[in-house]
CSV table of C-alpha atoms and ligand atoms in Angstrom, one decimal:
chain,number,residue,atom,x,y,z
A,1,UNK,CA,61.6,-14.1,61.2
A,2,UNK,CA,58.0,-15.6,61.2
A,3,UNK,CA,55.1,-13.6,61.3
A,4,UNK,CA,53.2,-13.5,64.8
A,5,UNK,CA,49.4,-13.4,65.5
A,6,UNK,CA,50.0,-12.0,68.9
A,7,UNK,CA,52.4,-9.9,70.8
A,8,UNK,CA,53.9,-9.7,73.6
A,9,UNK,CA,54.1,-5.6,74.9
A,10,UNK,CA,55.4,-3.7,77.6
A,11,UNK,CA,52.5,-2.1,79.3
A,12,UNK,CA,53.4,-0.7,82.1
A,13,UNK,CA,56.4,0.3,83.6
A,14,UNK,CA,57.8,1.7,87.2
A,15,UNK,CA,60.7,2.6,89.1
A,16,UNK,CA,61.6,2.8,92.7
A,17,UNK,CA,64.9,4.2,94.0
A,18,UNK,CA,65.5,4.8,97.8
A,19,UNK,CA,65.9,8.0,99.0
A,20,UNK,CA,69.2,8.5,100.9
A,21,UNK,CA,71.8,9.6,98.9
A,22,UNK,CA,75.5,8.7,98.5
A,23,UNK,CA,77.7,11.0,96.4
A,24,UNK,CA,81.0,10.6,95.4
A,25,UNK,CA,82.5,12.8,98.1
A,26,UNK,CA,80.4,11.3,100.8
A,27,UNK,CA,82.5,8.2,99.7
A,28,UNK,CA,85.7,9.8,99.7
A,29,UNK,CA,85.2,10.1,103.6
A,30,UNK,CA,85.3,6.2,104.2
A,31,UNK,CA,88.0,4.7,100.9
A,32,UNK,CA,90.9,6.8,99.5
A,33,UNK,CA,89.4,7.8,96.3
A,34,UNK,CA,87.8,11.1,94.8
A,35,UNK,CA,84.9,12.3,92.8
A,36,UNK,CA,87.2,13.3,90.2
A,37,UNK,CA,88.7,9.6,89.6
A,38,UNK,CA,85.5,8.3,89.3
A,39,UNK,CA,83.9,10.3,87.9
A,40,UNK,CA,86.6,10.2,84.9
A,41,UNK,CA,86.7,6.0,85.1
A,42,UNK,CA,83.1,5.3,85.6
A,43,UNK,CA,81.1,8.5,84.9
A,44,UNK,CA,79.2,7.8,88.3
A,45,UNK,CA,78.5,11.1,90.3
A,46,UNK,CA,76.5,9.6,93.0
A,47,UNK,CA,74.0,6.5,93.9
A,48,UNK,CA,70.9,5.6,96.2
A,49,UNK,CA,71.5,3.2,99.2
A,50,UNK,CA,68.7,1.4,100.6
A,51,UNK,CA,68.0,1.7,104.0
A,52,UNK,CA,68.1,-1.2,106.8
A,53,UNK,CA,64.4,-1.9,106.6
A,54,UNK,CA,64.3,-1.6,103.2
A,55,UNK,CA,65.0,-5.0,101.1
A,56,UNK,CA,65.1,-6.1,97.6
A,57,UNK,CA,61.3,-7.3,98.0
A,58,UNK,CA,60.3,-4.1,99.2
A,59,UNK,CA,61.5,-1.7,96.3
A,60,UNK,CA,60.3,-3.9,94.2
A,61,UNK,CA,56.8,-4.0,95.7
A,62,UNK,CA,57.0,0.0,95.3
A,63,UNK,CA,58.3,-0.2,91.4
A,64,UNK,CA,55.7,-2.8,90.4
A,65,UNK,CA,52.9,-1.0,92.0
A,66,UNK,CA,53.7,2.0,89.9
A,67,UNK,CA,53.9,-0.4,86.9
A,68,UNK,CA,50.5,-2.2,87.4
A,69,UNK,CA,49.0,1.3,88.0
A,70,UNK,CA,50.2,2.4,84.5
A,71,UNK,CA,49.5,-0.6,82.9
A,72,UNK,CA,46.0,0.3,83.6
A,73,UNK,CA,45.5,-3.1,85.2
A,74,UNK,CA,44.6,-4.1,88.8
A,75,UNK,CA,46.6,-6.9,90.8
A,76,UNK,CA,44.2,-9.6,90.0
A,77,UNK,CA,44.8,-9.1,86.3
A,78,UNK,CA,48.4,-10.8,87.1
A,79,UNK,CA,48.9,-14.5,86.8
A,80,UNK,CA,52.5,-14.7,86.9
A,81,UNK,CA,55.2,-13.1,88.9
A,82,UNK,CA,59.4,-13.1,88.0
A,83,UNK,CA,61.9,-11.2,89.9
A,84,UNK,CA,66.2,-10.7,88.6
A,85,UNK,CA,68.1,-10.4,91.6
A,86,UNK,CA,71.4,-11.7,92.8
A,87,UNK,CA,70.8,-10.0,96.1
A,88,UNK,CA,67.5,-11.8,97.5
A,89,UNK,CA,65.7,-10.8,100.4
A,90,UNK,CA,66.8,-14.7,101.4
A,91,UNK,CA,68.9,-17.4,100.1
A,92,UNK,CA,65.3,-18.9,100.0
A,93,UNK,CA,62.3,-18.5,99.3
A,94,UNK,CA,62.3,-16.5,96.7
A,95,UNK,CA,62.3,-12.7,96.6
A,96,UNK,CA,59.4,-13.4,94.1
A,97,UNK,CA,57.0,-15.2,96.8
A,98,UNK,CA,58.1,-12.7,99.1
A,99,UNK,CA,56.8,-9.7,96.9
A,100,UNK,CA,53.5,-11.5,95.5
A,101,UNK,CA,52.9,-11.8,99.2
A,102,UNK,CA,53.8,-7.6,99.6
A,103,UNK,CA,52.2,-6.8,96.8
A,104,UNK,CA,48.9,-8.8,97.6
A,105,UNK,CA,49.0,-10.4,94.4
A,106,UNK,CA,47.0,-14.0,94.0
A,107,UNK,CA,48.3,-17.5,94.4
A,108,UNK,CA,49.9,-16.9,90.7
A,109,UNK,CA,53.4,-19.4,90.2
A,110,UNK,CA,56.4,-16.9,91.6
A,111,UNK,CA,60.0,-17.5,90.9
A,112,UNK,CA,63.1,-15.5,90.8
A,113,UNK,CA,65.9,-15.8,87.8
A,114,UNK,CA,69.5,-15.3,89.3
A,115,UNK,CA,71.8,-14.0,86.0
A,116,UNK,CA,73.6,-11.1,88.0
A,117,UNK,CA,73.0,-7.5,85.4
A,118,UNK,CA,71.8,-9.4,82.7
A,119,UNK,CA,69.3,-11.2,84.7
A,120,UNK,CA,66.3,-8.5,83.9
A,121,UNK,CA,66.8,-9.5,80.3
A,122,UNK,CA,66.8,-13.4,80.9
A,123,UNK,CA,63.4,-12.5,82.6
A,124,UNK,CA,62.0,-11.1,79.4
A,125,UNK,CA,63.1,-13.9,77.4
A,126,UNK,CA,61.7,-16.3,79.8
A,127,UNK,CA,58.4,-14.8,80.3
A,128,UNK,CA,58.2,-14.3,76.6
A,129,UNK,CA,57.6,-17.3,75.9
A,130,UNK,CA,55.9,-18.3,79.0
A,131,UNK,CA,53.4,-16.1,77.5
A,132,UNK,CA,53.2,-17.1,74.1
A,133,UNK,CA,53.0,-21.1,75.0
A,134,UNK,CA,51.3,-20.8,78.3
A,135,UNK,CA,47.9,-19.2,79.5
A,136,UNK,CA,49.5,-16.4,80.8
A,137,UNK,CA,48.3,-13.4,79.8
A,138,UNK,CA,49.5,-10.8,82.3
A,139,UNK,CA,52.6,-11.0,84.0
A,140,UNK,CA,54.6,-8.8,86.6
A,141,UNK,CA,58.8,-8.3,86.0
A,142,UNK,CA,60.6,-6.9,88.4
A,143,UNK,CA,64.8,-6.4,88.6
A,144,UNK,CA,65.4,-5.4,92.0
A,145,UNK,CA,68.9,-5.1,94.0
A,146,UNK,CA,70.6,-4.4,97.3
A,147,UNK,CA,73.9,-4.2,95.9
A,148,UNK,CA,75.1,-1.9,99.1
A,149,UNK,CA,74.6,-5.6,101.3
A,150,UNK,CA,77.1,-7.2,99.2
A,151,UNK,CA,80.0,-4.6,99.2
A,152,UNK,CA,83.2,-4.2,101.1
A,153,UNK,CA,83.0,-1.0,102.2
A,154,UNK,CA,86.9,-1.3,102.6
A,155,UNK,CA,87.4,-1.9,98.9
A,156,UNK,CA,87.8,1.4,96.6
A,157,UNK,CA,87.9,-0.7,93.6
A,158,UNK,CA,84.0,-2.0,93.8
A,159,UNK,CA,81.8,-0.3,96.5
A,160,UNK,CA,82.1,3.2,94.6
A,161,UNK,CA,80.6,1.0,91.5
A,162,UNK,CA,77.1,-0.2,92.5
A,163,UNK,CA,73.9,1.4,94.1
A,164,UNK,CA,70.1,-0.3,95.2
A,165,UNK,CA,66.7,0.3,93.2
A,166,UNK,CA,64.3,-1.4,91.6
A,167,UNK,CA,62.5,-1.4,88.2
A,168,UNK,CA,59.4,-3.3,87.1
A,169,UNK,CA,57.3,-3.9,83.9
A,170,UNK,CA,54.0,-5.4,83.6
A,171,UNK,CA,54.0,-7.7,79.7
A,172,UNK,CA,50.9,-8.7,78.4
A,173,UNK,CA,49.8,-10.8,75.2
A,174,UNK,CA,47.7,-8.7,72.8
A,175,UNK,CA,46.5,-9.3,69.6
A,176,UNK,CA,48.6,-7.1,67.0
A,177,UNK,CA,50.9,-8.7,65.1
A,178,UNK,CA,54.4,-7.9,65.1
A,179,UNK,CA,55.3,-5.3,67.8
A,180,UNK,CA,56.6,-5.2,71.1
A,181,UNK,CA,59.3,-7.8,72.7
A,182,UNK,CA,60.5,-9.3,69.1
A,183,UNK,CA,63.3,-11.7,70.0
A,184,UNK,CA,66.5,-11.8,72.5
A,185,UNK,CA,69.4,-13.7,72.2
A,186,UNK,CA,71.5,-14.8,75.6
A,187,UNK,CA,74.5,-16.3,76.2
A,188,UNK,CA,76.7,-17.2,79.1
A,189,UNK,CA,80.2,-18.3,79.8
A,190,UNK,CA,80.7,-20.1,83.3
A,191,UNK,CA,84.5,-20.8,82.7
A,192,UNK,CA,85.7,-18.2,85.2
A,193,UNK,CA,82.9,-17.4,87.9
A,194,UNK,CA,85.9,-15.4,89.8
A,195,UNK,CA,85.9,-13.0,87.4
A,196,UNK,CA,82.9,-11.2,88.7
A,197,UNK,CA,81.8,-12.9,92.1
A,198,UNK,CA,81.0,-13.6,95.9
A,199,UNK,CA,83.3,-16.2,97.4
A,200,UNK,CA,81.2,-17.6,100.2
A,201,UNK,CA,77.5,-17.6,101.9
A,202,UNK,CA,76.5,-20.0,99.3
A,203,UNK,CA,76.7,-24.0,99.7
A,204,UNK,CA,79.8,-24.2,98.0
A,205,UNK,CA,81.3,-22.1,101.3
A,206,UNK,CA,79.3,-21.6,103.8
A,207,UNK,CA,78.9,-18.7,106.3
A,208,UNK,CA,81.9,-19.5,109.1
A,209,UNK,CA,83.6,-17.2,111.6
A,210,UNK,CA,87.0,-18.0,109.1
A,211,UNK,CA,84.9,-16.9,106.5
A,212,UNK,CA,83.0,-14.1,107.8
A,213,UNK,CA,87.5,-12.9,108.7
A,214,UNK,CA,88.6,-13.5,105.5
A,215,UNK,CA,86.0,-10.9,104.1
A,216,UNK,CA,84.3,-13.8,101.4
A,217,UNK,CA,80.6,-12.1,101.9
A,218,UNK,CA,81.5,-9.7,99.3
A,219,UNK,CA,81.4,-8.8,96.2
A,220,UNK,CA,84.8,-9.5,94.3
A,221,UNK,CA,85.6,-8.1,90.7
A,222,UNK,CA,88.9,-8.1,88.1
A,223,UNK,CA,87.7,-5.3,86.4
A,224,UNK,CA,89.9,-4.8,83.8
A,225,UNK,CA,88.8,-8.1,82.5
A,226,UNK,CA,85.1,-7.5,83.2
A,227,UNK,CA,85.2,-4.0,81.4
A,228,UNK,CA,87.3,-5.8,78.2
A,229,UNK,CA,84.5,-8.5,77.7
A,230,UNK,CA,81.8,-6.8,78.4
A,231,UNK,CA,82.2,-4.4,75.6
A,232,UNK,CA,82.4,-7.3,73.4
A,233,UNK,CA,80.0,-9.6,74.4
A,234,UNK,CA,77.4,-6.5,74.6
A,235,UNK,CA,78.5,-5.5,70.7
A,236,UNK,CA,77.8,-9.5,69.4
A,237,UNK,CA,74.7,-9.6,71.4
A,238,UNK,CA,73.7,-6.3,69.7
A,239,UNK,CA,74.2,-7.5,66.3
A,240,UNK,CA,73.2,-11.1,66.8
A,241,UNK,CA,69.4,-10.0,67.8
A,242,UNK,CA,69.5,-7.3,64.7
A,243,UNK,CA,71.0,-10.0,62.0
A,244,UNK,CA,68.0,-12.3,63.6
A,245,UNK,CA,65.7,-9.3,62.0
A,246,UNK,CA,67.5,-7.9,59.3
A,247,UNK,CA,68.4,-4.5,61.0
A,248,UNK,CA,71.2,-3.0,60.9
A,249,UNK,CA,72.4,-0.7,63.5
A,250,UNK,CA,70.6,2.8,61.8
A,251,UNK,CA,67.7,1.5,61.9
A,252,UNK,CA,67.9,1.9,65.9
A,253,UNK,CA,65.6,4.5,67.8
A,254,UNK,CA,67.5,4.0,71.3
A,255,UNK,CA,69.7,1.8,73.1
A,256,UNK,CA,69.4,0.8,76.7
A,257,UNK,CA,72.4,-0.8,78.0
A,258,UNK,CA,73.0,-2.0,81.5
A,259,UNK,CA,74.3,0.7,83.4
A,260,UNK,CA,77.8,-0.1,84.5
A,261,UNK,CA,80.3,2.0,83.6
A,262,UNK,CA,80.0,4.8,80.8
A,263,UNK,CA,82.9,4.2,79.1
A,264,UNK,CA,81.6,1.0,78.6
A,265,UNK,CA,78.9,2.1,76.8
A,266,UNK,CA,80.6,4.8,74.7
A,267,UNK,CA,83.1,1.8,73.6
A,268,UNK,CA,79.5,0.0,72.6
A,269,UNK,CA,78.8,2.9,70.6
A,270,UNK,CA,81.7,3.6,69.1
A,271,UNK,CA,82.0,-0.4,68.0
A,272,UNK,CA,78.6,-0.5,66.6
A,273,UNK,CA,79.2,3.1,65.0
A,274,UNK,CA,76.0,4.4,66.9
A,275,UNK,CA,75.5,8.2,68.0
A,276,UNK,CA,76.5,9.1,71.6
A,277,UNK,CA,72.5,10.7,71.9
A,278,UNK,CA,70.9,7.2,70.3
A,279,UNK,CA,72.2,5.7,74.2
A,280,UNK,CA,70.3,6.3,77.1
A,281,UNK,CA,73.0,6.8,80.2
A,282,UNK,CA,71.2,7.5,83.3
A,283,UNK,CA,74.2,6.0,85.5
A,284,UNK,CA,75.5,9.5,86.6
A,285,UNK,CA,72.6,9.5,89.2
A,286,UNK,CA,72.2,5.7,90.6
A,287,UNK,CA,75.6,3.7,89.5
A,288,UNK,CA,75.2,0.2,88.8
A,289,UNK,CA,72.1,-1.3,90.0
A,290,UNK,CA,72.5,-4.3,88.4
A,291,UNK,CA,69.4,-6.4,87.6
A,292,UNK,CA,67.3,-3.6,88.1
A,293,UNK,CA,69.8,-0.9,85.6
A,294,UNK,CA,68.1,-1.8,82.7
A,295,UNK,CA,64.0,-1.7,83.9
A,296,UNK,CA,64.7,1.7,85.9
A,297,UNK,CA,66.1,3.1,82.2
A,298,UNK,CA,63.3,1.9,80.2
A,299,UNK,CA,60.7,3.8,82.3
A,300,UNK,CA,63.1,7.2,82.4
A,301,UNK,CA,63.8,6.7,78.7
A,302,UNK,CA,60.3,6.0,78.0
A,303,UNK,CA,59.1,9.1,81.0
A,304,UNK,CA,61.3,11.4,78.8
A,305,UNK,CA,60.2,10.9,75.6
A,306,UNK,CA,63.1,9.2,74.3
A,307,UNK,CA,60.9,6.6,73.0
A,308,UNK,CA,57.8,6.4,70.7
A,309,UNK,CA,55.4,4.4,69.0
A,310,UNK,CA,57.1,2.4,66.1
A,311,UNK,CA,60.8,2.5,67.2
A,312,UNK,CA,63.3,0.0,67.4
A,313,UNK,CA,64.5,0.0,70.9
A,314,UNK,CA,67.5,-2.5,71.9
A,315,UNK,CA,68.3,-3.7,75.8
A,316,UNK,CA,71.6,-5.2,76.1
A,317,UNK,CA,73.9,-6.3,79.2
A,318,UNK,CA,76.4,-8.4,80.6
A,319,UNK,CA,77.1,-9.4,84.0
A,320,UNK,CA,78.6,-12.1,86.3
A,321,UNK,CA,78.1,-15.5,85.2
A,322,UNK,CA,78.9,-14.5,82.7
A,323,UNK,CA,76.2,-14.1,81.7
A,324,UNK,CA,75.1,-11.4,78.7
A,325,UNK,CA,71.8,-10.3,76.4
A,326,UNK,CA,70.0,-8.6,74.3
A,327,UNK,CA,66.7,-7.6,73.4
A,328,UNK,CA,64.8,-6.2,70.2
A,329,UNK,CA,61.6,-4.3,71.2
A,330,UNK,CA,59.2,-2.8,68.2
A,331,UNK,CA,57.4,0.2,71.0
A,332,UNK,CA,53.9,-0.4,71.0
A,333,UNK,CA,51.4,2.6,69.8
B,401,COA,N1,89.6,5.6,93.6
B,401,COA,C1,90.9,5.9,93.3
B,401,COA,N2,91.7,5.1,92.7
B,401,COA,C2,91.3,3.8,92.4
B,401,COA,C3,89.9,3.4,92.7
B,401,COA,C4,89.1,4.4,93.4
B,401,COA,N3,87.8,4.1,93.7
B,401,COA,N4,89.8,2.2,92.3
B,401,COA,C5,90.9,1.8,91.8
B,401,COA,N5,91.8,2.8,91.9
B,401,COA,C6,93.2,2.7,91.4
B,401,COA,C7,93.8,1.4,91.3
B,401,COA,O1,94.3,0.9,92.6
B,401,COA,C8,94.9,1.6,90.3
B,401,COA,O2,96.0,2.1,91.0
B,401,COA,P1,97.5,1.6,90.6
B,401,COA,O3,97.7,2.0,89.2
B,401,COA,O4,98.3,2.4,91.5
B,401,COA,O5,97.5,0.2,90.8
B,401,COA,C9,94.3,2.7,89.4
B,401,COA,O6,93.3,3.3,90.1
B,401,COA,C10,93.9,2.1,88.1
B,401,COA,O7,93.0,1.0,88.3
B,401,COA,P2,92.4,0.2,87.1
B,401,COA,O8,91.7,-1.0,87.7
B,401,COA,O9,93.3,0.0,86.0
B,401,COA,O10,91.3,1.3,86.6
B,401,COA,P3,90.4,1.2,85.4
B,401,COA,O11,90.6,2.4,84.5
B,401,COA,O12,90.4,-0.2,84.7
B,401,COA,O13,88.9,1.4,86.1
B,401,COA,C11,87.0,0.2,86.8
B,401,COA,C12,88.5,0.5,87.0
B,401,COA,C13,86.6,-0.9,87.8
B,401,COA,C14,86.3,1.4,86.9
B,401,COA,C15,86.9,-0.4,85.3
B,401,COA,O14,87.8,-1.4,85.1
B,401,COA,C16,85.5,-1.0,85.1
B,401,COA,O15,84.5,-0.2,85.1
B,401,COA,N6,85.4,-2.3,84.8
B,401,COA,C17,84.1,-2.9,84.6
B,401,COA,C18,83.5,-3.2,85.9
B,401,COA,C19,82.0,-3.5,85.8
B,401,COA,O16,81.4,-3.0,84.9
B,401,COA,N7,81.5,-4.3,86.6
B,401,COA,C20,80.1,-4.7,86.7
B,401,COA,C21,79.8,-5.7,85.7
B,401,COA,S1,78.1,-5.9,85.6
């Protein structure tokens, strides 16, 4: 790869996770399941459910105020805002003009990217190089979910998978060469949307009282089949971005992969021949949160000292689309 003049860092980082709890055995009251099946299966033990008031714009207000604060940076220092979520406040505007509005934030452009649990890492591609090529210097990411407004609290087979938060990162352009964000690769597959997907509420199907009977405002998943390619396309990703550099998978610090399901990411492992301790799992306590999985582990990983100045840190996910990612950081000293 080409040597930079600039980088592009993380500089801050925040997380926001609401407060009321929902454990495994709290579910077992509504759906016929048991903490021991999932627990076995996903490795979940419990999750956080947002509360009525609370939306996707409002957790993420919370996680990027922490991130701006650590950043050392005040809001006007932002001049560009981009929020992952497949659960907006609204189908429109965006969850990002209704956050920069939260947050107080100036008239900055605002816009949300909608790639399901990989969007976070199509956000840091895409601001990437909004701020090398653009005059951006400072600009707010968020990945922030109400996955509990999209589930059939009927279904056993999905609503014991997912859980809300938010997680946000502040990137700035800085003048060291070579560290930080270094590259991502993304892909996507749009052949089978039903794999992983919401039947209606969208144009294609609108909101309707046959609709609304049929149950089509939820979340629907195969996943056997989601589970099978996800380890796959998360293992290519992985190696694509490290070929791109000329790493090899030693040469690794810590891996962050979306939080889904944690056999998942012990099959990653396993395929890519990477100690069990080298992958940060912090699913046990929040489930999958989607967009926001992989910016809530970066600042625990990065709170517990799991990484440090000069490591190679990878984030890689997969979600519906499909949609998949990864990212190569260099941590910043
Ligand atoms: N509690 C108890 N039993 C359950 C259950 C639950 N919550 N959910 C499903 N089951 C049952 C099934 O009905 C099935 O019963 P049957 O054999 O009598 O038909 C049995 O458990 C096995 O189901 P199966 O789907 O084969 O289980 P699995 O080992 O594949 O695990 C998932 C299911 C969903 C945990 C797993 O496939 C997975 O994690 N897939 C990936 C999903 C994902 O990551 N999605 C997000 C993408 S970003």
């Amino acid at each position: 790869m080409s040597m930079q003049s600039s980088s592009i860092i993380i500089r801050g980082l925040g997380s926001y996770i609401p407060k009321k709890q929902l454990s495994n055995d709290d579910l077992a009251k509504i759906v016929d399941t048991s903490d021991e099946w999932i627990q076995t299966r996903t490795g979940i033990k419990t999750r956080h459910i947002a509360s009525m008031e609370e939306n996707p714009s409002d957790m993420g207000t919370q996680a990027a105020e922490t991130a701006i604060k650590n950043a050392g940076l005040n809001k006007k220092d932002i001049d560009l805002l981009v929020v992952a979520t497949m659960t907006p406040d609204l189908p429109f505007p965006s969850t990002a003009c209704i956050t920069q509005a939260k947050l107080g934030l100036r008239t900055i452009p605002a816009f949300d990217i909608s790639a399901a649990c990989s969007g976070f890492l199509y956000v840091l591609d895409t601001v990437y190089h909004l701020l090398r090529s653009g005059p951006y210097k400072n600009a707010l990411v968020i990945g922030a979910e109400k996955m509990s407004s999209t589930l059939d609290w009927q279904d056993r087979t999905t609503c014991v998978l997912f859980g809300d938060a938010a997680g946000a990162a502040v990137l700035s352009k800085v003048d060291t060469p070579n560290v930080g964000i270094l590259g991502s690769t993304l892909g996507a597959d749009g052949t089978d949307p039903s794999i992983l997907h919401m039947p209606a509420g969208g144009a294609a199907c609108p909101a309707s009282a046959e609709s609304i009977e049929k149950r089509q405002h939820y979340l629907r998943m195969n996943g056997r089949e989601v589970f099978r390619l996800a380890v796959r396309a998360m293992e290519q990703a992985t190696r694509t971005i490290l070929d791109q550099f000329d790493l090899k998978p030693e040469d690794i610090a810590c891996i962050i992969p979306h939080q889904a399901n944690v056999r998942i990411m012990q099959s990653l492992g396993k395929y890519l021949q990477v100690p069990e301790e080298k992958i940060f799992i912090n699913l046990n306590k929040y489930g999958n949160t989607s967009a926001a999985s992989i910016p809530v582990a970066i600042t625990e990983a990065h709170k517990q000292g799991r990484i440090h100045p000069g490591d190679y840190v990878i984030l890689v996910a997969f979600g519906a689309g499909l949609t998949w990612g990864a990212t190569l950081i260099k941590w910043h000293s």
